[in-house]
XYZ file of C-alpha atoms in Angstrom:
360
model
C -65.032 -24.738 -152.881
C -68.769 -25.314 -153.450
C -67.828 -28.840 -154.345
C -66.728 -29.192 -150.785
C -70.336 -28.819 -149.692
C -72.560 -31.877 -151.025
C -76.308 -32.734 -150.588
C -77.226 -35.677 -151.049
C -79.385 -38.739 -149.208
C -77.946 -41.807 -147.684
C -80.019 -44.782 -147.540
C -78.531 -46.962 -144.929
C -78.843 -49.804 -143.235
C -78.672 -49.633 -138.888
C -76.189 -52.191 -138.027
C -76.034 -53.928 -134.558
C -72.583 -55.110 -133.477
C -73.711 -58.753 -132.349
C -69.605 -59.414 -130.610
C -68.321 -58.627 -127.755
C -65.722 -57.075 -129.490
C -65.007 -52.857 -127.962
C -62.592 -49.810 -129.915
C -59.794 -51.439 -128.464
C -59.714 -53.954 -131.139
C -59.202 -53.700 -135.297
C -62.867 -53.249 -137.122
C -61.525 -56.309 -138.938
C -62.265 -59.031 -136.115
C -66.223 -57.815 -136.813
C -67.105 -60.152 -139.076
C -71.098 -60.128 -139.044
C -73.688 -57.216 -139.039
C -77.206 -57.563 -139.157
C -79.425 -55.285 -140.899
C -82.421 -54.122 -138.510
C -83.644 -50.983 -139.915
C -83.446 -48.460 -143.261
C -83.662 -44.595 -143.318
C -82.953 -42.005 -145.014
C -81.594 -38.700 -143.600
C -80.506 -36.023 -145.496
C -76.525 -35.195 -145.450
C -74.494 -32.292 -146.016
C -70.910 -32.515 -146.260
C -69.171 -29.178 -145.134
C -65.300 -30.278 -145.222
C -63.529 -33.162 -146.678
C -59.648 -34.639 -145.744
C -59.225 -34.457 -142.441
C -56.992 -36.451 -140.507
C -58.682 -37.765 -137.668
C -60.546 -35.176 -136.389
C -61.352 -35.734 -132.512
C -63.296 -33.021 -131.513
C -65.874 -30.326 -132.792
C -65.926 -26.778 -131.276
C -67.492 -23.441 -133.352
C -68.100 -19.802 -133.177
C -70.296 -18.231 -135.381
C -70.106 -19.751 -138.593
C -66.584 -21.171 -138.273
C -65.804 -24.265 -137.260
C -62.166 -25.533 -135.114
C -61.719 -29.308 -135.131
C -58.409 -30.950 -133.447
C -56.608 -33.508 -135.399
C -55.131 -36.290 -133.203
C -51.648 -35.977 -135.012
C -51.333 -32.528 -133.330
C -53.151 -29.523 -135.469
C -56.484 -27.897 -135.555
C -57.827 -27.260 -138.810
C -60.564 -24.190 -139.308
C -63.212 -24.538 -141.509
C -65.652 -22.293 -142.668
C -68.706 -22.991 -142.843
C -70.023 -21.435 -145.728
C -67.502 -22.212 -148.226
C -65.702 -25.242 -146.932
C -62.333 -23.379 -146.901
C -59.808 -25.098 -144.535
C -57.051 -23.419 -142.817
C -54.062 -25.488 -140.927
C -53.347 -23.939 -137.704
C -50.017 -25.252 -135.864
C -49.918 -25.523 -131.862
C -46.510 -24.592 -130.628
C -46.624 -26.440 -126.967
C -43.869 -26.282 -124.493
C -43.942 -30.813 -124.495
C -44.192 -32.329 -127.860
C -47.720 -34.292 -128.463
C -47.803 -37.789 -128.613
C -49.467 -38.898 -131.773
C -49.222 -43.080 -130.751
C -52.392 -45.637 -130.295
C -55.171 -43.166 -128.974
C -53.361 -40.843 -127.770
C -52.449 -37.431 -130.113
C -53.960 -33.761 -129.598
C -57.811 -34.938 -128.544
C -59.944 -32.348 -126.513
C -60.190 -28.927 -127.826
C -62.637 -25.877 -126.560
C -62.560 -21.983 -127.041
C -62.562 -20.417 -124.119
C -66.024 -18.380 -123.251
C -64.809 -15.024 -124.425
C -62.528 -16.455 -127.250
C -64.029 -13.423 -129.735
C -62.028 -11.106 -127.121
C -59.263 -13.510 -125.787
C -58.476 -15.624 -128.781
C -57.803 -18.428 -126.161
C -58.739 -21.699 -126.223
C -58.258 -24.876 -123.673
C -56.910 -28.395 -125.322
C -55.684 -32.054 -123.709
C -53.287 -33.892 -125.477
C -50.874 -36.554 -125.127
C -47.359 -36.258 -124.314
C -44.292 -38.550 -123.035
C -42.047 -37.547 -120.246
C -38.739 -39.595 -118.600
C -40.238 -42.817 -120.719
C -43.573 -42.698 -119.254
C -46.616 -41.601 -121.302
C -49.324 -38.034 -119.322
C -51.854 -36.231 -120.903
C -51.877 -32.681 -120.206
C -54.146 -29.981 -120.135
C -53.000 -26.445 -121.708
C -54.507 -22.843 -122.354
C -53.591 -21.548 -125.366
C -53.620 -18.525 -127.725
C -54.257 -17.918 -131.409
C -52.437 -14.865 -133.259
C -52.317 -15.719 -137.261
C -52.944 -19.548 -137.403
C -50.445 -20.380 -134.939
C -51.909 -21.454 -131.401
C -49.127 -20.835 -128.802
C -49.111 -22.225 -125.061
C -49.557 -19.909 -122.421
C -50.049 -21.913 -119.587
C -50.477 -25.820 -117.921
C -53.743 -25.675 -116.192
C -53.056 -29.696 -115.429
C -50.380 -32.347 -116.447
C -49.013 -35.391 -115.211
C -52.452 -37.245 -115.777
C -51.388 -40.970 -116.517
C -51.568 -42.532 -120.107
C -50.652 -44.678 -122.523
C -51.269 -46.335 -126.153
C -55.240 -46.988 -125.033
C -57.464 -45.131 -122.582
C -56.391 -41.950 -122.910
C -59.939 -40.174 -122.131
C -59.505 -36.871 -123.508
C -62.963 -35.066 -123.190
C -62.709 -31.434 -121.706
C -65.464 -29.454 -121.599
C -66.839 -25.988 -119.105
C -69.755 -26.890 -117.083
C -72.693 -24.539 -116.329
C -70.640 -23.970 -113.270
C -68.216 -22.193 -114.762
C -65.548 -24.849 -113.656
C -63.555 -27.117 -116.281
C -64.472 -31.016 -116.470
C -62.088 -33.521 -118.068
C -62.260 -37.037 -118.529
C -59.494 -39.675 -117.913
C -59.040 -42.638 -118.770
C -57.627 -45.685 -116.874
C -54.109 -45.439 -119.452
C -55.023 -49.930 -119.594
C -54.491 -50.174 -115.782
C -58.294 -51.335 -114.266
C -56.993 -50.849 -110.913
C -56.580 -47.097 -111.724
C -60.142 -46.549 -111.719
C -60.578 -47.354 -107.912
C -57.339 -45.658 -106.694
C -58.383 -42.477 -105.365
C -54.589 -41.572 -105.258
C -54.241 -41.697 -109.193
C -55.681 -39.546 -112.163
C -56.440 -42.185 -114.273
C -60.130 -43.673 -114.360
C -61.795 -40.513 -112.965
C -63.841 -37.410 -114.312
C -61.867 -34.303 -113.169
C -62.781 -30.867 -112.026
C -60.853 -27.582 -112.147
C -61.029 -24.206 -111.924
C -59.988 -22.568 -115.473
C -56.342 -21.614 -113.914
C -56.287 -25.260 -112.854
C -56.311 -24.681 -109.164
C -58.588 -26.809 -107.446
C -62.629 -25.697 -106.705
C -62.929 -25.284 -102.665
C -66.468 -27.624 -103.515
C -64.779 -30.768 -105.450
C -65.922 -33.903 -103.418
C -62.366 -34.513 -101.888
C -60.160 -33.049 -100.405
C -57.728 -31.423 -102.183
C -58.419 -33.427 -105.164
C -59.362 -33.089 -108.998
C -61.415 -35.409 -108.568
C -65.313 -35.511 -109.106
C -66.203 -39.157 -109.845
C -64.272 -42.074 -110.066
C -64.443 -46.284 -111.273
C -64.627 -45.278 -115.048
C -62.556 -47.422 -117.608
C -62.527 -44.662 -120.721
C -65.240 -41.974 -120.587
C -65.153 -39.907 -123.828
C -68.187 -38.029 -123.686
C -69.569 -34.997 -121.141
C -72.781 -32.857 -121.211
C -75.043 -31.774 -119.344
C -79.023 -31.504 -119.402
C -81.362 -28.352 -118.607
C -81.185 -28.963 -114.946
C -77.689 -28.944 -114.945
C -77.228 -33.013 -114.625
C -73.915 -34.160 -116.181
C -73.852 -37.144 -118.341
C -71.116 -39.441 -119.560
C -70.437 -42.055 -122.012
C -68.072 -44.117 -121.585
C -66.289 -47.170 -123.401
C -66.726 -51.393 -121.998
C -64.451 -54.189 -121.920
C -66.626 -56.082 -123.570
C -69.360 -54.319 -124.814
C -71.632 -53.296 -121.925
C -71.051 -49.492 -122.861
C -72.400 -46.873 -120.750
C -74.144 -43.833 -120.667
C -73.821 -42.774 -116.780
C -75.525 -39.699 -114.594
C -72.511 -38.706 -112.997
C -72.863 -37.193 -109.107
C -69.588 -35.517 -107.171
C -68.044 -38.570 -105.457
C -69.858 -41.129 -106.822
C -67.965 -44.590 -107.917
C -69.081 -46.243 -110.985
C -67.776 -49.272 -110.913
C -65.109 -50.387 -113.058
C -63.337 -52.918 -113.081
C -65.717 -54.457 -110.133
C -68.709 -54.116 -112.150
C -70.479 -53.818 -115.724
C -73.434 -53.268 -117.267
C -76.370 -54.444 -114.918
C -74.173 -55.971 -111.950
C -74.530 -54.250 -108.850
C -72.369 -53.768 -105.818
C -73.069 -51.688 -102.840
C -71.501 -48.288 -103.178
C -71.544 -48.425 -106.699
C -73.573 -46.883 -109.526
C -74.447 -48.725 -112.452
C -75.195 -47.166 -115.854
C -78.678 -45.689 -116.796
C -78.079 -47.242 -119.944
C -75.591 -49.520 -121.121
C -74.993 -52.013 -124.641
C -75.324 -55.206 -123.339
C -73.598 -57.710 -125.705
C -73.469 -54.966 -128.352
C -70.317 -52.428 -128.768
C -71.103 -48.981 -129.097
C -67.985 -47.864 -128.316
C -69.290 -43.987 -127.863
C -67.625 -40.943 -127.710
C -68.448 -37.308 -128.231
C -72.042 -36.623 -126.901
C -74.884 -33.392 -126.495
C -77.952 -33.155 -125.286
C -81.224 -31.035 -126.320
C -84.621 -31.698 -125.456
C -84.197 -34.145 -122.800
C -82.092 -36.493 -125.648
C -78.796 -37.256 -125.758
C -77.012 -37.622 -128.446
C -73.677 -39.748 -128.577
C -71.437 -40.755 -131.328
C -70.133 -43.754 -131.709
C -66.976 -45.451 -132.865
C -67.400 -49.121 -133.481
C -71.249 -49.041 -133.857
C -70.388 -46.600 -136.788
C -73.945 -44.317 -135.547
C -75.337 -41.663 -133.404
C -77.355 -42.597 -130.935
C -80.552 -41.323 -129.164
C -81.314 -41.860 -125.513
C -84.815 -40.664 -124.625
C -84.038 -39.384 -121.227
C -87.840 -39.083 -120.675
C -88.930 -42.344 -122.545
C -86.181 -44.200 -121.156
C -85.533 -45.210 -124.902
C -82.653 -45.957 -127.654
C -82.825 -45.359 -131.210
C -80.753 -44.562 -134.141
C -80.010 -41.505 -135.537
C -77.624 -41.849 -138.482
C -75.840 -44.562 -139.796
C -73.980 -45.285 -142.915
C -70.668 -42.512 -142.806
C -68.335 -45.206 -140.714
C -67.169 -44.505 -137.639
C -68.369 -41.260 -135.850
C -66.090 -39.534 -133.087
C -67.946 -36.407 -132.250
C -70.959 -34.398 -132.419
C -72.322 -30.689 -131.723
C -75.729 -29.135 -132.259
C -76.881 -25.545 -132.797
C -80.003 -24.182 -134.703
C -81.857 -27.269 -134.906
C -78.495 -29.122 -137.115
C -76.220 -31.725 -135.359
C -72.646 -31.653 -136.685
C -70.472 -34.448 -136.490
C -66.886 -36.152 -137.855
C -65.601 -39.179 -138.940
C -62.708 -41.186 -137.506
C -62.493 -43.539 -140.730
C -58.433 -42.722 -140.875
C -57.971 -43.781 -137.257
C -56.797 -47.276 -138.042
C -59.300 -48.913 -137.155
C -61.713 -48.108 -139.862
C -62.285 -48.557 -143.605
C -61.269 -45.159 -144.697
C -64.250 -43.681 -148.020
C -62.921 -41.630 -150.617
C -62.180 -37.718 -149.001
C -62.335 -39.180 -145.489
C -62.587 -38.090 -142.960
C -65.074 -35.647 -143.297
C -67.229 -32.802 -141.020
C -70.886 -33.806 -141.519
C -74.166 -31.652 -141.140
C -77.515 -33.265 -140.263
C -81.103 -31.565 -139.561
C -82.311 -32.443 -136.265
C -85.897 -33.026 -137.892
C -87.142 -35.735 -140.022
């Protein structure tokens, strides 16, 4: 098993995506990358052959990463040992385009409960939802135990699929427009919104409308949530284009898509604190930890640091291909590769779970 668990350095090259070219589109049509930096970073592998890992959640030492084709796989963290744990779900997942088995969190007293919350893709009377579920683990089996939310529109792209609990205690999910841009401004609609929920899925008495799961809307495909020390909630969030966001997102606040992007303006609109201008990020997964966030990202292949305080952007890690999602606990950030997704160039024992030290 020890050969699961490399060190080694990566010299690499930061590459800036000079197209307008976003993750909707084959890595293929990229046909020019310019070299602007080198670094090294040191790199610890901790598990090897995954299949399309979309999100990173851990409890103690052990780590429980959702596969898009519908599993989660356990890793420990010591040894590398991986464990396949099946989902038995009362509507089959839908493993097709983006869509699959994508958000995945233990719930807050998981060491007592052995539940855990997940959002994943299903079809219904020829129509493609995503769906959000509580589960339970007993063995390696994770079994259904109740719908907190379904019925949230989808499709082959723009799934969204982030689901995270908020220092308020309340459960944040983020939807994407399922390819219809006119989603995002329909209030009426799931699709194109950050969503907030009580964990039973009722609705919080606070939400910004009425009667509503819905906290913010105008978003094309958010994938990433956190929130800072002050409790401000963050999102990144995929272009047309490039123009890729990182927004502050505020209860009933509109952000735009498809009416505006990157630094276009409109009056009851918020524009991004940061965005990619011509160059595709394409970021997912994202934390933040000493006024920094850090984002993954899919078709800049990097993690990304925005200086919340410096009002800056620089590079992290580069070199390991496409990078869906990352975590951080005692001073490490933990991340995964999406290299198998079909869009990528998959590397021999891709895709992989990645440690970093946050220091140089």
């Amino acid at each position: 098993m020890l050969a699961l668990k490399r060190f080694f350095f990566i010299l690499v090259s930061v590459l800036l995506l000079p197209g307008c070219f976003n993750d909707d589109k084959n890595t293929s049509e990229n046909s020019e990358k310019d070299a602007v930096e080198v670094f090294a970073r040191q790199t610890e592998v901790i598990a090897t052959d995954l299949e399309i890992p979309w999100n990173i959640t851990k409890q103690d030492n052990t780590f429980y990463l959702s596969q898009r084709p519908g599993y989660i796989v356990k890793v420990d963290g010591d040894s590398g040992r991986k464990t396949v744990q099946n989902l038995e779900v009362t509507k089959k997942i839908l493993h097709s385009g983006e869509g699959g088995l994508l958000g995945f969190i233990l719930a807050p007293d998981f060491n007592t409960s052995q539940e855990a919350i997940a959002y994943h893709t299903y079809r219904e009377d020829g129509a493609v939802f995503n769906r959000i579920i509580a589960l339970k683990l007993t063995g390696n089996t994770w079994t259904e135990k109740w719908i907190i939310l379904e019925g949230i529109p989808g499709g082959r792209i723009h799934n969204g699929g982030r689901i995270q609990i908020g220092p308020d205690g309340k459960l944040y999910a983020t939807a994407g427009e399922a390819g219809n841009p006119d989603n995002a401004q329909n209030l009426q609609t799931l699709a194109g919104k950050i969503l907030r929920m009580e964990l039973d899925g009722s609705i919080p008495d606070d939400n910004p409308f009425n009667n509503s799961y819905v906290y913010s809307y105008g978003h094309r495909n958010p994938q990433g949530l956190a929130w800072d020390q002050n409790g401000n909630l963050y999102s990144s969030e995929h272009g047309q284009s490039a123009h890729d966001e990182i927004n502050l997102v505020e209860p009933g606040k509109n952000y735009g898509w498809p009416v505006i992007e990157g630094d276009e303006q409109e009056s009851g609109m918020v524009p991004p604190i940061f965005h990619s201008g011509n160059v595709t990020w394409a970021p997912s997964g994202m934390t933040i930890t000493d006024n920094k966030i850090y984002v993954s990202n899919l078709r800049g292949e990097q993690i990304l640091v925005f200086d919340l305080t410096e009002k800056t952007v620089d590079t992290f890690f580069e070199g390991a291909g496409r990078m869906r999602d990352v975590l951080i606990e005692d001073n490490a950030l933990y991340t995964i590769t999406n290299n198998r997704d079909g869009r990528g160039n998959p590397r021999e024992d891709d895709d992989k779970l990645i440690k970093l030290p946050l220091g140089e």
